[in-house]
Short mmCIF file of C-alpha atoms in Angstrom, two decimals:
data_model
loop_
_atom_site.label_atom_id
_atom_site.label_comp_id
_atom_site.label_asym_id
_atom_site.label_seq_id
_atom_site.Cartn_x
_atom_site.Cartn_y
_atom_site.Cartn_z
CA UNK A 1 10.10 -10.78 -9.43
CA UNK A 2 10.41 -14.46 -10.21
CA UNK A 3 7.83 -16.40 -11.98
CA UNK A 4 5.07 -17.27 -11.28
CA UNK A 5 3.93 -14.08 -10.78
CA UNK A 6 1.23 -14.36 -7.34
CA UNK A 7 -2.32 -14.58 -7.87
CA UNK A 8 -4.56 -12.70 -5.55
CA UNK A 9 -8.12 -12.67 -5.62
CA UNK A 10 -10.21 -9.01 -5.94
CA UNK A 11 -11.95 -9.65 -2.67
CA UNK A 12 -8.16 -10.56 -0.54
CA UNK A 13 -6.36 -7.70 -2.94
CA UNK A 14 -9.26 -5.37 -1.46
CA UNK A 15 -8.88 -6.32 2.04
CA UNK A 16 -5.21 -7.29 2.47
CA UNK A 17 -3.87 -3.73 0.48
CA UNK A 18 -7.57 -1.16 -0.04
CA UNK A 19 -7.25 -1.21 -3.84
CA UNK A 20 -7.50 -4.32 -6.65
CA UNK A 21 -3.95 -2.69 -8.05
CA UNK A 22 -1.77 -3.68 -4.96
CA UNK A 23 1.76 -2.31 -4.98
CA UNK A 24 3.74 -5.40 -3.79
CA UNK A 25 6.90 -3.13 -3.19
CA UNK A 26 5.00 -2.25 0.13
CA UNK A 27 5.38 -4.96 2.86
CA UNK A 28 2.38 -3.31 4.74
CA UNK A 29 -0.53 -5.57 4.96
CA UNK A 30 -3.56 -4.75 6.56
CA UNK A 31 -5.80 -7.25 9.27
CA UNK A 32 -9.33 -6.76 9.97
CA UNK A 33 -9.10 -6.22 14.35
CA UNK A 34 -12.58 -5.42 14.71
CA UNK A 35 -12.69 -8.08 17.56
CA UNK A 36 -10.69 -6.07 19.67
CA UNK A 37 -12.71 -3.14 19.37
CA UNK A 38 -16.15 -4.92 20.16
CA UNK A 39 -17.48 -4.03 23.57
CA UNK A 40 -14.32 -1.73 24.23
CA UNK A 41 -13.93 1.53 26.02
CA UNK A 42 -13.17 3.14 22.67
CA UNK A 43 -16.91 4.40 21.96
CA UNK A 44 -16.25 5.80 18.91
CA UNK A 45 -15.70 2.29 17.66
CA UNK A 46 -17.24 0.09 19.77
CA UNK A 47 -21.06 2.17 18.78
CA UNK A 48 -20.33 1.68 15.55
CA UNK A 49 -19.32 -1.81 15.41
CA UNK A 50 -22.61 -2.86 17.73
CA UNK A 51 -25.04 -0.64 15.52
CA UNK A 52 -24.62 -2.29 12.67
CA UNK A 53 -23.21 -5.69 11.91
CA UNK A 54 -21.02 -4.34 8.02
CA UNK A 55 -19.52 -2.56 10.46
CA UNK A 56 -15.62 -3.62 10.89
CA UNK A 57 -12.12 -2.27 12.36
CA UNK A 58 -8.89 -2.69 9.94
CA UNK A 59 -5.40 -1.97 10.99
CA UNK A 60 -2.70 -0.81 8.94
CA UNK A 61 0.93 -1.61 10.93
CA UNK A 62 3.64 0.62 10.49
CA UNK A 63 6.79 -0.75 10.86
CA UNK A 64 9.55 1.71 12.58
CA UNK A 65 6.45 4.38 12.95
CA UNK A 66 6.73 4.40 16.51
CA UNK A 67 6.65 8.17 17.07
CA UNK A 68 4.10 10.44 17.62
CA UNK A 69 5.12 13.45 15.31
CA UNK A 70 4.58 10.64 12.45
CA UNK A 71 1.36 9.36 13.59
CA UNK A 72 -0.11 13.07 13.98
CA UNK A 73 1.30 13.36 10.57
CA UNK A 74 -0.65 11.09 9.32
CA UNK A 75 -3.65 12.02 10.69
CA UNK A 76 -3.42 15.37 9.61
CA UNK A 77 -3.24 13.75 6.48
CA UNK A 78 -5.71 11.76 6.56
CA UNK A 79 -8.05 15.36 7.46
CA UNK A 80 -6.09 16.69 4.83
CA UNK A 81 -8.57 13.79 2.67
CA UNK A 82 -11.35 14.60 3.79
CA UNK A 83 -11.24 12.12 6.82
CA UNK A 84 -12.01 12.77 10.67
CA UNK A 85 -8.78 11.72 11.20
CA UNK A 86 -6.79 8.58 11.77
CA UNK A 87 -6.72 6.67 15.06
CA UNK A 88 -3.32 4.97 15.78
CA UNK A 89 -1.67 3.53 18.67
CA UNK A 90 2.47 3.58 18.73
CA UNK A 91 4.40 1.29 20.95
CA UNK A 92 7.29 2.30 23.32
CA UNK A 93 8.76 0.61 26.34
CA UNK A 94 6.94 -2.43 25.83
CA UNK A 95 3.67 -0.64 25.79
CA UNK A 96 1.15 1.12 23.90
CA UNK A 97 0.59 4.79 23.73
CA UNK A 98 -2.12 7.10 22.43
CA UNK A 99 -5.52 7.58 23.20
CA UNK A 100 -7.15 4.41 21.69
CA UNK A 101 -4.28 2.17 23.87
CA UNK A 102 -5.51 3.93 26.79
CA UNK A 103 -9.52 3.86 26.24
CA UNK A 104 -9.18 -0.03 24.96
CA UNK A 105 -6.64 -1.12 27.83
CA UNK A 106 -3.13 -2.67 28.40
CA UNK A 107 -4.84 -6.33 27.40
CA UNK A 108 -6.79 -5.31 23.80
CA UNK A 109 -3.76 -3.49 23.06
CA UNK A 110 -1.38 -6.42 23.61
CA UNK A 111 -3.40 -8.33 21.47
CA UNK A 112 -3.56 -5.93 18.61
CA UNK A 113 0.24 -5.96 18.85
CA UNK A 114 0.51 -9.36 19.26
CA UNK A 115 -1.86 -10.39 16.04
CA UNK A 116 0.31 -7.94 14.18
CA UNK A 117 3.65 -8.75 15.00
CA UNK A 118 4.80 -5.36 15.81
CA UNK A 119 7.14 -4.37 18.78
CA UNK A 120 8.85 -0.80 20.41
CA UNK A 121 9.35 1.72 17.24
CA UNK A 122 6.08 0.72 15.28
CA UNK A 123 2.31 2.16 15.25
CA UNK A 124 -0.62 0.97 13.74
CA UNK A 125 -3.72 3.00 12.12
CA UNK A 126 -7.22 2.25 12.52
CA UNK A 127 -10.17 3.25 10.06
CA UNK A 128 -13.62 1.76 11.16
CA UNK A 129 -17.11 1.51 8.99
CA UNK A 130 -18.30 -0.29 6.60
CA UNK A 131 -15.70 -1.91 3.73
CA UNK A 132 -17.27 -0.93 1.11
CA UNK A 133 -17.03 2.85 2.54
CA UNK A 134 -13.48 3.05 3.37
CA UNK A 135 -11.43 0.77 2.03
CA UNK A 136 -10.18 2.98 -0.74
CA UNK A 137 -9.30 5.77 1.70
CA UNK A 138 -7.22 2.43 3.80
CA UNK A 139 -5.29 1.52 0.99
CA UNK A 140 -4.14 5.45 0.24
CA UNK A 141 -3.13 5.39 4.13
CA UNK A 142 -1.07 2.30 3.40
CA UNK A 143 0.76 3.94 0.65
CA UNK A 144 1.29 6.52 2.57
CA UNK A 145 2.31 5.35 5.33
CA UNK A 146 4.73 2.80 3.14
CA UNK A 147 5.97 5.42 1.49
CA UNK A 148 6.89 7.98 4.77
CA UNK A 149 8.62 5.46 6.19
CA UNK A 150 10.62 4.35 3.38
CA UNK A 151 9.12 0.90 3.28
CA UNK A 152 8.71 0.35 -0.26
CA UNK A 153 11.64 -1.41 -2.22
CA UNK A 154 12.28 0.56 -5.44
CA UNK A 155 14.32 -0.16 -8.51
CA UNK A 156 12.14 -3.61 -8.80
CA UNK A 157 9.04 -4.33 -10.77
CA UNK A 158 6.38 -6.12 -8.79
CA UNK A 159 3.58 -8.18 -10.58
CA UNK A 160 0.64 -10.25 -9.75
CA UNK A 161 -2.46 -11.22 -11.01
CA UNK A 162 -5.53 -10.04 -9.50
CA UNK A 163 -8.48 -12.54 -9.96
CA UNK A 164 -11.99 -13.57 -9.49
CA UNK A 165 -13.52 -10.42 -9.83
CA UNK A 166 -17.18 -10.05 -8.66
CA UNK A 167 -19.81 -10.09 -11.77
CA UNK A 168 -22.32 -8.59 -9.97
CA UNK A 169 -22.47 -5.42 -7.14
CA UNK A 170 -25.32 -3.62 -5.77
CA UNK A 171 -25.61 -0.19 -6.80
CA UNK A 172 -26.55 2.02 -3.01
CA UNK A 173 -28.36 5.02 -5.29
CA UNK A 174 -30.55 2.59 -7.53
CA UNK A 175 -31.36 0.13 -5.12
CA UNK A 176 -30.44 -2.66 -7.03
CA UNK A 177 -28.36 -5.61 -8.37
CA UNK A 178 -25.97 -4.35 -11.69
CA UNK A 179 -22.62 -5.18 -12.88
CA UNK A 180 -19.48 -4.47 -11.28
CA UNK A 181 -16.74 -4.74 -14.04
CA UNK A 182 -17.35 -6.40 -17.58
CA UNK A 183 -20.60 -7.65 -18.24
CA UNK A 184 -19.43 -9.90 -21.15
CA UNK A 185 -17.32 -12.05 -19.09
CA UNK A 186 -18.13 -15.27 -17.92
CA UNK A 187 -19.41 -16.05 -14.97
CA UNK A 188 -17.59 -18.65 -12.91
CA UNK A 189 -20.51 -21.44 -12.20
CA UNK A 190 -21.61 -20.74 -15.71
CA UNK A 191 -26.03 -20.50 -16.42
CA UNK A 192 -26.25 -22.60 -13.06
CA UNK A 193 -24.56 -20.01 -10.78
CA UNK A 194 -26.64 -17.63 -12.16
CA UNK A 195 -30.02 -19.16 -12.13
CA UNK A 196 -29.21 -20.94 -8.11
CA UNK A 197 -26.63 -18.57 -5.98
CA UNK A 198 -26.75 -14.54 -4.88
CA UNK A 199 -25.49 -12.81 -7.56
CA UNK A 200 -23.38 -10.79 -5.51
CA UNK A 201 -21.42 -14.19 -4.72
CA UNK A 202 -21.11 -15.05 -8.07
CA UNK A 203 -17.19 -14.36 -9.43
CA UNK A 204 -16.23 -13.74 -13.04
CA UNK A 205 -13.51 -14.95 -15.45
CA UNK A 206 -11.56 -12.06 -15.40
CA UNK A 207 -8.13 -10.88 -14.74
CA UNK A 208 -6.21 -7.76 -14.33
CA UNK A 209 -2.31 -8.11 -14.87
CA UNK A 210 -0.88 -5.39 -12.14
CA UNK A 211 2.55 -3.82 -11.97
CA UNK A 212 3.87 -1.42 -8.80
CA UNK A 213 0.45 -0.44 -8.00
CA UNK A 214 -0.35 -0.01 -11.50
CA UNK A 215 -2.78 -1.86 -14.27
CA UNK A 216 -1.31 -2.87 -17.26
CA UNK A 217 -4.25 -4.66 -18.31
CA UNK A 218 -7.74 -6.24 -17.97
CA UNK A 219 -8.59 -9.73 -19.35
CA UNK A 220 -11.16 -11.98 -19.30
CA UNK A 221 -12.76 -15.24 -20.44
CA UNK A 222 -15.82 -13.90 -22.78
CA UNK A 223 -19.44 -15.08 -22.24
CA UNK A 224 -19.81 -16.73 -25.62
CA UNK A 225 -23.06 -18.40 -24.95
CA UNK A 226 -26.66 -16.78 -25.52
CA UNK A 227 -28.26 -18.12 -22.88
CA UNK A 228 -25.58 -17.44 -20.38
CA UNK A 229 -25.28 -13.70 -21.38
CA UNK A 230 -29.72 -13.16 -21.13
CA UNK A 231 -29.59 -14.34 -18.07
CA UNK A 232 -26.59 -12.25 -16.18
CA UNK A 233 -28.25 -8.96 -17.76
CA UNK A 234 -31.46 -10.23 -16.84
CA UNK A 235 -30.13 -10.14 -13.17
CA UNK A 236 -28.61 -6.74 -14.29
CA UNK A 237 -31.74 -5.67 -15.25
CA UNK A 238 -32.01 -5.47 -18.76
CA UNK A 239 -35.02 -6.94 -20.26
CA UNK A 240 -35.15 -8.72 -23.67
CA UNK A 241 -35.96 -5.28 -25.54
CA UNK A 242 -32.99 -3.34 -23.97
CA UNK A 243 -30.71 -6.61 -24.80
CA UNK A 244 -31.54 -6.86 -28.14
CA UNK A 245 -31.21 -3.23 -29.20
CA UNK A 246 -28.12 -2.49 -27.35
CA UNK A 247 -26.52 -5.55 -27.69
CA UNK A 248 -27.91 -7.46 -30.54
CA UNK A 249 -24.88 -8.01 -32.94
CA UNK A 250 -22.99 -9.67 -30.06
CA UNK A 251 -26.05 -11.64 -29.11
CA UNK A 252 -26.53 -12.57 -32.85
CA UNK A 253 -23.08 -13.63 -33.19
CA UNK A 254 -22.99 -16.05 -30.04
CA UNK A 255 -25.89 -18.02 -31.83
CA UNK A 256 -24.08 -18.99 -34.44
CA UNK A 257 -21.64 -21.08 -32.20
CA UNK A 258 -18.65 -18.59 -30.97
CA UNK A 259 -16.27 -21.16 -29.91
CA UNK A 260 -15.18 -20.19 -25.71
CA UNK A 261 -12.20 -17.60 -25.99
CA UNK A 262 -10.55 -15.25 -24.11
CA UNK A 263 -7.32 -13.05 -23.95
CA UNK A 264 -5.36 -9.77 -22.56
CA UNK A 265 -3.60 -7.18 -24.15
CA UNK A 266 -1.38 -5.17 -21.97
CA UNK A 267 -0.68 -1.82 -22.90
CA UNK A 268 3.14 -0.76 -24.06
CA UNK A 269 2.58 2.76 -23.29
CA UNK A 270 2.16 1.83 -19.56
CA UNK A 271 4.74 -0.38 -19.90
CA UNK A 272 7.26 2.31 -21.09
CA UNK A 273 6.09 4.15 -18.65
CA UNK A 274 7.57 1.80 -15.63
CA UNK A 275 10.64 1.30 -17.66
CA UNK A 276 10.92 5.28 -17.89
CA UNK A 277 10.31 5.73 -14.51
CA UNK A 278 7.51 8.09 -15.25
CA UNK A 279 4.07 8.56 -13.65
CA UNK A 280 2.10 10.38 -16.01
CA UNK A 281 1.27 8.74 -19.35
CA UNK A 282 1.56 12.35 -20.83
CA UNK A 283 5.36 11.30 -21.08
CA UNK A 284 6.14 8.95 -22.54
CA UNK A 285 3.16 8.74 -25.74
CA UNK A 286 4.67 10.47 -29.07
CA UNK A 287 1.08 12.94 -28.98
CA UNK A 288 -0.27 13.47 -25.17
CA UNK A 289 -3.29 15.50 -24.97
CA UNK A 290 -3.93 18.26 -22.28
CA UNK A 291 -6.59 17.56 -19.54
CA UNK A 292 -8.84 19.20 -21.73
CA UNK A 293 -8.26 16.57 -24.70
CA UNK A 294 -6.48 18.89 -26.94
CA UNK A 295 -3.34 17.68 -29.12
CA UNK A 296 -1.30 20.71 -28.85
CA UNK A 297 0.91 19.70 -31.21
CA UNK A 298 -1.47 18.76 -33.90
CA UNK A 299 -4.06 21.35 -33.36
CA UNK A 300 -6.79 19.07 -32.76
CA UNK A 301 -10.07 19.36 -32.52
CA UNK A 302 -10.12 22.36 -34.53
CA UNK A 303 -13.64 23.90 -35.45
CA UNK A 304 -15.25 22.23 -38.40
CA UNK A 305 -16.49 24.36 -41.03
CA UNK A 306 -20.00 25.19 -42.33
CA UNK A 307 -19.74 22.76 -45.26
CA UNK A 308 -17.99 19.69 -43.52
CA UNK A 309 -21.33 19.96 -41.30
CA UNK A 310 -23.40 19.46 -44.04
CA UNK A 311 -22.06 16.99 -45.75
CA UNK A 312 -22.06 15.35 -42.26
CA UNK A 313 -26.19 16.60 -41.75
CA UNK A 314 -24.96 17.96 -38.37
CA UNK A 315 -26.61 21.19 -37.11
CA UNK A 316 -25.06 23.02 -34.48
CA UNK A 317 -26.93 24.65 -31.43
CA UNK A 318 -24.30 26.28 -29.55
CA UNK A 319 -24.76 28.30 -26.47
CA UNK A 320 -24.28 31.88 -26.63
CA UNK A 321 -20.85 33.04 -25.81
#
């Protein structure tokens, strides 16, 4: 991929491909149709969508996936996950086909096709809810899918920037306003963004650098002033007390003037590992440990004795074998 490399924003990356590490190779790209759905004879949908207003139809279009052994493939699949399935409608003859073509109609269909540009030999998949819910379970579909159907171009490396990450998300089993990624970023907007808008609007200064569906970093313009960084955990709700013990050496340091800075470092073990071909990290780092953190090679951990304990003051209270 030529430079510059394209810059997508978290909220688009989330959307457009289900994950904020979008695999460019894949040309599938999926549209929000939940127009088409609204007031339908597809019930299943159409409840949803008028109970409650988060509620929204995406599509993910499948280019030559125009049969149905693939689309029951897929929804078995998507079971497979966990899922209730995976609607789909496949076009032949100039027409749609499946169960949601025929409960939506000839017309809704046509303009599902239409807004997608897809013709005889494709499909499209539907998942319905609320973003938030299923928009990681959309983006494994559109690998999937990509993938079945020999959609994605290998032998390439495909990068892009994914930006403007939210600072702030609301946390569904607290109840309440926290942060989503780094706190130490800054905010974009600065201390007036956070004292005037909805923190879940506000965006941070921070930047992910993302190859063939994978991260090879995180970066970020730092918070370097005081003020700024009381009031986002404020929001985040930390009070002075919690600030000051957990975080007080940063804090301290900011006060004495930190000039604004800011960086990335990406990581050349996950860089070897594109170059390798490889998708576990396990091969390609000189000591990989087991899924149970052990370094075979090097024995390690290995029980400490008696006396390194006590020169540490640790006192053991093991569990009985």
């Amino acid at each position: 991929m030529n430079a510059p490399f394209p810059r997508i924003p978290y909220a688009e990356a989330m959307r457009t491909y289900g994950s904020d590490k979008p695999d460019l190779r894949n040309p599938i790209e999926m549209q929000d149709v939940t127009e088409h759905f609204k007031g339908s004879g597809f019930k299943i949908f159409a409840n949803q969508i008028e109970s409650d207003p988060k509620v929204e139809v995406w599509a993910i279009p499948a280019k030559s996936g125009g049969s149905r052994a693939f689309c029951d493939r897929m929804n078995g699949w998507a079971q497979s996950e966990g899922e209730p399935g995976l609607g789909y409608i496949f076009f032949r003859d100039g027409e749609g086909a499946g169960p949601i073509a025929k409960n939506v109609g000839a017309e809704r269909t046509e303009a599902i096709r239409a807004q997608l540009g897809l013709g005889d030999g494709d499909a499209v998949f539907f998942v319905c809810g609320r973003p938030d819910k299923f928009a990681a379970f959309a983006g494994q579909a559109r690998t999937r899918a990509g993938t079945e159907l020999g959609l994605v171009e290998t032998g390439q490396f495909a990068f892009c920037w994914v930006v403007d990450f939210p600072m702030f998300e609301f946390n569904e089993d607290d109840k309440k306003v926290g942060f989503s990624h780094n706190p130490f970023s800054m905010p974009q907007g600065g201390l007036e963004a956070l004292e005037n808008d909805d923190p879940l609007a506000i965006r941070a200064f921070q930047y992910d650098i993302v190859c063939n569906g994978l991260e090879l970093s995180s970066g970020a313009i730092r918070n370097h002033r005081p003020e700024i960084m009381r009031k986002a955990f404020a929001i985040a709700g930390y009070d002075e007390k919690v600030l000051e013990s957990e975080f007080g050496g940063m804090l301290r340091a900011l006060e004495f003037g930190a000039p604004p800075h800011g960086g990335i470092a990406p990581g050349i073990d996950r860089i070897v590992m594109l170059l390798a071909g490889e998708e576990n990290l396990r091969e390609v780092v000189a000591f990989p440990m087991n899924q149970q953190a052990e370094d075979l090679l090097m024995g390690a951990p290995s029980p400490a004795s008696a006396r390194q304990l006590r020169e540490l003051h640790i006192s053991l209270n093991l569990p009985k074998q």
